[in-house]
XYZ file of C-alpha atoms in Angstrom:
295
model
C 155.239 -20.134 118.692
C 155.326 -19.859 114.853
C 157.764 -21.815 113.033
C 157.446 -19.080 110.558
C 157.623 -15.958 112.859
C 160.894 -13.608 111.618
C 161.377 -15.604 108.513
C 159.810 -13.325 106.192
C 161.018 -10.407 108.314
C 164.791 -11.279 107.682
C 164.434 -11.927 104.192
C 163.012 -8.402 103.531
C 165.543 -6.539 105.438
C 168.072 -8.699 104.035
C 167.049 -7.628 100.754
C 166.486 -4.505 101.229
C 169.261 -3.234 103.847
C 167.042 -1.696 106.647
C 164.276 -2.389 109.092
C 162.069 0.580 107.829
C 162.353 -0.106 104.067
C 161.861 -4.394 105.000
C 158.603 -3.038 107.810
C 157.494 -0.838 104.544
C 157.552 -3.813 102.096
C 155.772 -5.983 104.547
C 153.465 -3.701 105.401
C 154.445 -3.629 109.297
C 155.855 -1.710 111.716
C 160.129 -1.298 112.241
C 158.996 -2.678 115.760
C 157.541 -5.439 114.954
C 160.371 -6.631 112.651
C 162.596 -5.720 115.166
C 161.260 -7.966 117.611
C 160.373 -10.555 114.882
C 163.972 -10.931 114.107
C 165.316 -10.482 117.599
C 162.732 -13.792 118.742
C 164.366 -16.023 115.443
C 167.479 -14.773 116.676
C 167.094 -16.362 119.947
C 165.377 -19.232 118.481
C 168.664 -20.102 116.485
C 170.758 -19.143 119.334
C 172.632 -17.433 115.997
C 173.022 -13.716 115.468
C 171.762 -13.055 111.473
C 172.433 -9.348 111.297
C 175.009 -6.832 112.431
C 173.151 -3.584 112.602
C 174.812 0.049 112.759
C 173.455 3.225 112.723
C 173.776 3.963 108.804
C 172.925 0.040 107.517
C 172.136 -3.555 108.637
C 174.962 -6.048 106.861
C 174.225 -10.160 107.156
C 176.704 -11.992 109.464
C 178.185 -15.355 107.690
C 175.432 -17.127 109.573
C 172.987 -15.153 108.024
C 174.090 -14.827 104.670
C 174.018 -18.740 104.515
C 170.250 -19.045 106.346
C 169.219 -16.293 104.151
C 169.549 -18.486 100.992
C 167.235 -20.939 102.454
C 164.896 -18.838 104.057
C 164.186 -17.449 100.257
C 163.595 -20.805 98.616
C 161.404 -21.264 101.989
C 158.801 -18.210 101.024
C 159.057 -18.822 97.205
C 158.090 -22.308 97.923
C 155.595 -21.412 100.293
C 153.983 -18.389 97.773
C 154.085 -21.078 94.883
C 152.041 -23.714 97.105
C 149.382 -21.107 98.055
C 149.222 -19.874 94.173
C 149.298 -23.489 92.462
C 145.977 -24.051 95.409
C 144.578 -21.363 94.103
C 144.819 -22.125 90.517
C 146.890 -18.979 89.945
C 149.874 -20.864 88.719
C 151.778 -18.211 87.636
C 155.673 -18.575 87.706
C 156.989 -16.462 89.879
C 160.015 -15.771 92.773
C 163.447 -17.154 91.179
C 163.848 -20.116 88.368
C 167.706 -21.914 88.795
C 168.735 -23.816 86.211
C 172.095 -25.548 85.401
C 173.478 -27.634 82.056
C 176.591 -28.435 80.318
C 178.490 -25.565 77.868
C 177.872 -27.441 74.808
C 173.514 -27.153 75.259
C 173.711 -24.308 77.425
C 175.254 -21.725 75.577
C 173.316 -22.259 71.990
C 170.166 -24.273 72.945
C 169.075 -23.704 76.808
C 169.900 -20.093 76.705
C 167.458 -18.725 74.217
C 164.864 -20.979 75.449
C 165.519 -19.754 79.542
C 165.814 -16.377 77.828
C 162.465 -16.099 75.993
C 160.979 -17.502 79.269
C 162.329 -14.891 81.233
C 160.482 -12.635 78.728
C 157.399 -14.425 78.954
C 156.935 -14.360 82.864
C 157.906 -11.095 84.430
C 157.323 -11.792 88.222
C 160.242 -14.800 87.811
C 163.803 -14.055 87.285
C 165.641 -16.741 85.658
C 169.622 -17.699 86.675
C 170.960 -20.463 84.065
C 174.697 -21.978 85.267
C 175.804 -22.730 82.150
C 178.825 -25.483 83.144
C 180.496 -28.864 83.144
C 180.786 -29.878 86.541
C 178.104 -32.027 87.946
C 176.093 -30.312 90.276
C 174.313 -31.580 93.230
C 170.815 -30.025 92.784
C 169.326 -30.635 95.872
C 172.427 -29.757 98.299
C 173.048 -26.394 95.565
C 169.366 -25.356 95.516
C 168.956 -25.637 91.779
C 165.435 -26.221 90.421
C 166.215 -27.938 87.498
C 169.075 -29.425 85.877
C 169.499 -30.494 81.310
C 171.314 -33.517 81.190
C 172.677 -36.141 78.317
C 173.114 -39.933 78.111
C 172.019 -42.489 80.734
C 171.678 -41.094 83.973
C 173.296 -42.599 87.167
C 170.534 -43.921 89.638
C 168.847 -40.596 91.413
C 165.666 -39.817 93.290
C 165.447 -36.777 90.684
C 162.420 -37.205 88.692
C 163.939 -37.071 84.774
C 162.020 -36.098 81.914
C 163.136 -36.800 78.205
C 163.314 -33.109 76.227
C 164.956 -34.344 73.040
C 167.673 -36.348 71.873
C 171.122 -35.894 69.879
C 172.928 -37.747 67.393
C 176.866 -37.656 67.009
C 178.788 -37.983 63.753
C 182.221 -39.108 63.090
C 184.171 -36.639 60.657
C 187.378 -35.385 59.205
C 188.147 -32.986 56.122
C 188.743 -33.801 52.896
C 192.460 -32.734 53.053
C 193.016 -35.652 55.835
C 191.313 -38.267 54.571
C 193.325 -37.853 51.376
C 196.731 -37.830 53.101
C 196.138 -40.315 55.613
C 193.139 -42.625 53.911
C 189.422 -42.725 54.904
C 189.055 -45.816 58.220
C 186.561 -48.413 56.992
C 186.727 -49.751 60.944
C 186.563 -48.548 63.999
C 190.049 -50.638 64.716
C 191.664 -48.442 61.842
C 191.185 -45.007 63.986
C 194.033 -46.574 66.262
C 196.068 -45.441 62.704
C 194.538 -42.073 63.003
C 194.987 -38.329 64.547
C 192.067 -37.987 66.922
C 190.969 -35.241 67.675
C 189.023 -34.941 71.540
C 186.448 -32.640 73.637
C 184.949 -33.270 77.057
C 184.078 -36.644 76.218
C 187.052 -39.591 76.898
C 185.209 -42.390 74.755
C 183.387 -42.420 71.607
C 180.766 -44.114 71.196
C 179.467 -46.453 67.995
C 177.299 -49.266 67.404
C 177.310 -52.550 65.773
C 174.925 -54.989 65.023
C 172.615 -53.406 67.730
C 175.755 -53.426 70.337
C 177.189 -50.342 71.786
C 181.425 -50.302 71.287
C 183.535 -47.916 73.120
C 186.403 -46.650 71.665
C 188.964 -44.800 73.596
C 190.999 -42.387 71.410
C 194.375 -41.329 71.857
C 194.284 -37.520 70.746
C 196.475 -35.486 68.627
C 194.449 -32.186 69.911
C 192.069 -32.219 72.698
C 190.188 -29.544 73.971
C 187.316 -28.937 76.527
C 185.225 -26.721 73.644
C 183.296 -28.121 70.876
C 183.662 -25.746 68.715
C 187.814 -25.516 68.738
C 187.542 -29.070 68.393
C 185.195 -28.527 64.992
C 187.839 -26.007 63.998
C 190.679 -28.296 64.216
C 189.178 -30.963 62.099
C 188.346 -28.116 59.593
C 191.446 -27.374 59.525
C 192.545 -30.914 58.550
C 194.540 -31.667 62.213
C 192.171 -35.292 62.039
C 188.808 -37.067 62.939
C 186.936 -35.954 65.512
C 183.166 -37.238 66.860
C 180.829 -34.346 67.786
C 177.346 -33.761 68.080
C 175.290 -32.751 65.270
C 174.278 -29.460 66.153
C 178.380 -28.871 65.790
C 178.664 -30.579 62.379
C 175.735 -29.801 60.570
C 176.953 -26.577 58.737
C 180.509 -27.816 58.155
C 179.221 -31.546 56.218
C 176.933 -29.507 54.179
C 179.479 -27.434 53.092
C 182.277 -30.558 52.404
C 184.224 -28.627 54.952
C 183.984 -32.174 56.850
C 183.181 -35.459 55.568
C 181.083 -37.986 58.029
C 182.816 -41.532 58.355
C 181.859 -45.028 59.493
C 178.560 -44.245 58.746
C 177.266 -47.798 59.333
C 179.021 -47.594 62.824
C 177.270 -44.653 63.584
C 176.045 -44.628 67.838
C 172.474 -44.175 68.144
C 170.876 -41.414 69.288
C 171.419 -39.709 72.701
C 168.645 -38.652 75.535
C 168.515 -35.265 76.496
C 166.767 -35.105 79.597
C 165.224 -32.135 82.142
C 165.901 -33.337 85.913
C 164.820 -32.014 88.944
C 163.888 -32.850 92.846
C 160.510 -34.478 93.237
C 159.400 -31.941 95.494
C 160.041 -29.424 92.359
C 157.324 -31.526 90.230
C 154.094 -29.573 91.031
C 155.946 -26.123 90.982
C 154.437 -23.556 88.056
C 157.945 -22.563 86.959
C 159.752 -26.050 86.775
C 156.485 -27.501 84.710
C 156.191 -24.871 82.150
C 159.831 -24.302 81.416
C 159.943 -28.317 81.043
C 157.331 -27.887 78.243
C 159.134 -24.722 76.727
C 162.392 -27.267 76.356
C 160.350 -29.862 74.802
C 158.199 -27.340 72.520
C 161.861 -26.018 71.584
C 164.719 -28.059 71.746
C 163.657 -30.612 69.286
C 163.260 -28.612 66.593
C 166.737 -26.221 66.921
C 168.720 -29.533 67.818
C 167.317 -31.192 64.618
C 169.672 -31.633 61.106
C 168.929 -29.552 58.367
C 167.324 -30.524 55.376
């Protein structure tokens, strides 16, 4: 028997609601799907549907197989079209990253893609947990820093630098550090990140601040050292407009970190897929240019 028999037949009634509009997409008869799903049925020894005269609904069974069943015929469609030399992106693009790249940098790019390639349809998570790719079905993940031994394949997109800043009004009232010992003297202020990070001589020092104001967005963060609360260290792409207007000053200079990886991660069994290739090369067309500072 087919290992594939009723797997395309319960992904088009599950998406569209009925045997005769799944047998019309298909191309087949209601019969056939109906004894296409009742054979995978018995297969599974699982009941996927719950049918009724008016509409067919998924049973909790199904609703979780049907998630893999549709990576299943994407996969399967992108194989016979990358053979082919077709390559066109198509079926469904997931992608996940962090707040701080998602929401200004990954966006637009996943955005414009979408645009580009109308038989895909693009879903970007834009959050801070950690997600398991693989176990969560996710195509492709943006991640920063050094990455914790994987078997994702990683690919370098760009790279970040972070500054160390405080207004004007603070530095005058409490006196500009010359070390990285004196911001132990300091109001720090805190995102996401626990330690900051600076460099010395070619060594990497971790400093652990103990935070006036902390706060799991960037951009409040930026706001509170604009408003002269204390220093904070933030990424570039936060800073940039405030230091060229002396809203902020950049400290420590000469203890500045170096800069950070921003890498594009994803299963190896992704790596010859139309969609996860191209949309790699859109980030690293892109992201290097928007993330860089300003004349």
């Amino acid at each position: 028997m087919d290992g594939w028999e009723g797997i395309e037949e319960f992904v088009a009634v599950a998406r569209t609601g009925s045997f005769i509009a799944g047998a019309a997409s298909l191309g087949v008869s209601r019969t056939h799907m109906s004894r296409a799903l009742a054979r995978l049925e018995d297969r599974l020894g699982a009941q996927l549907l719950h049918r009724t005269t008016r509409r067919v609904l998924l049973s909790p069974t199904g609703q979780t197989f049907l998630d893999h069943c549709i990576r299943l015929v994407q996969e399967r469609d992108e194989a016979v079209a990358l053979i082919r030399d077709q390559g066109e992106p198509r079926g469904d693009l997931r992608i996940t990253c962090c707040v701080a790249l998602g929401e200004r940098f990954i966006a637009p790019v996943a955005r414009q893609f979408a645009k580009q390639h109308r038989q895909l349809t693009v879903y970007l998570d834009v959050t801070d947990r950690t997600i398991d790719l693989v176990a969560e079905g996710y195509d492709l993940g943006v991640r920063t820093g050094n990455l914790p031994s994987s078997d994702l394949i990683a690919a370098k997109i760009a790279s970040r630098r972070s500054r160390t800043c405080a207004a004007p009004a603070y530095l005058e009232r409490m006196g500009t550090p010359e070390k990285i010992a004196d911001l132990n003297e300091h109001d720090c202020l805190t995102g996401t990140t626990l330690q900051w990070h600076f460099s010395e001589k070619g060594d990497e020092i971790l400093y652990r601040p103990r935070p006036v104001w902390s706060c799991n967005n960037g951009y409040a963060v930026l706001e509170a050292a604009r408003d002269g609360m204390g220093i904070c260290q933030l990424p570039n792409f936060y800073l940039n407009d405030a230091v060229q207007s002396g809203q902020l000053v950049p400290i420590l200079e000469e203890f500045a970190p170096p800069e950070e990886p921003i890498w594009s991660v994803y299963p190896d069994k992704r790596h010859l897929s139309p969609k996860v290739q191209r949309f790699v090369a859109a980030l690293k067309g892109t992201l290097p240019k928007a993330m860089a500072r300003p004349d």
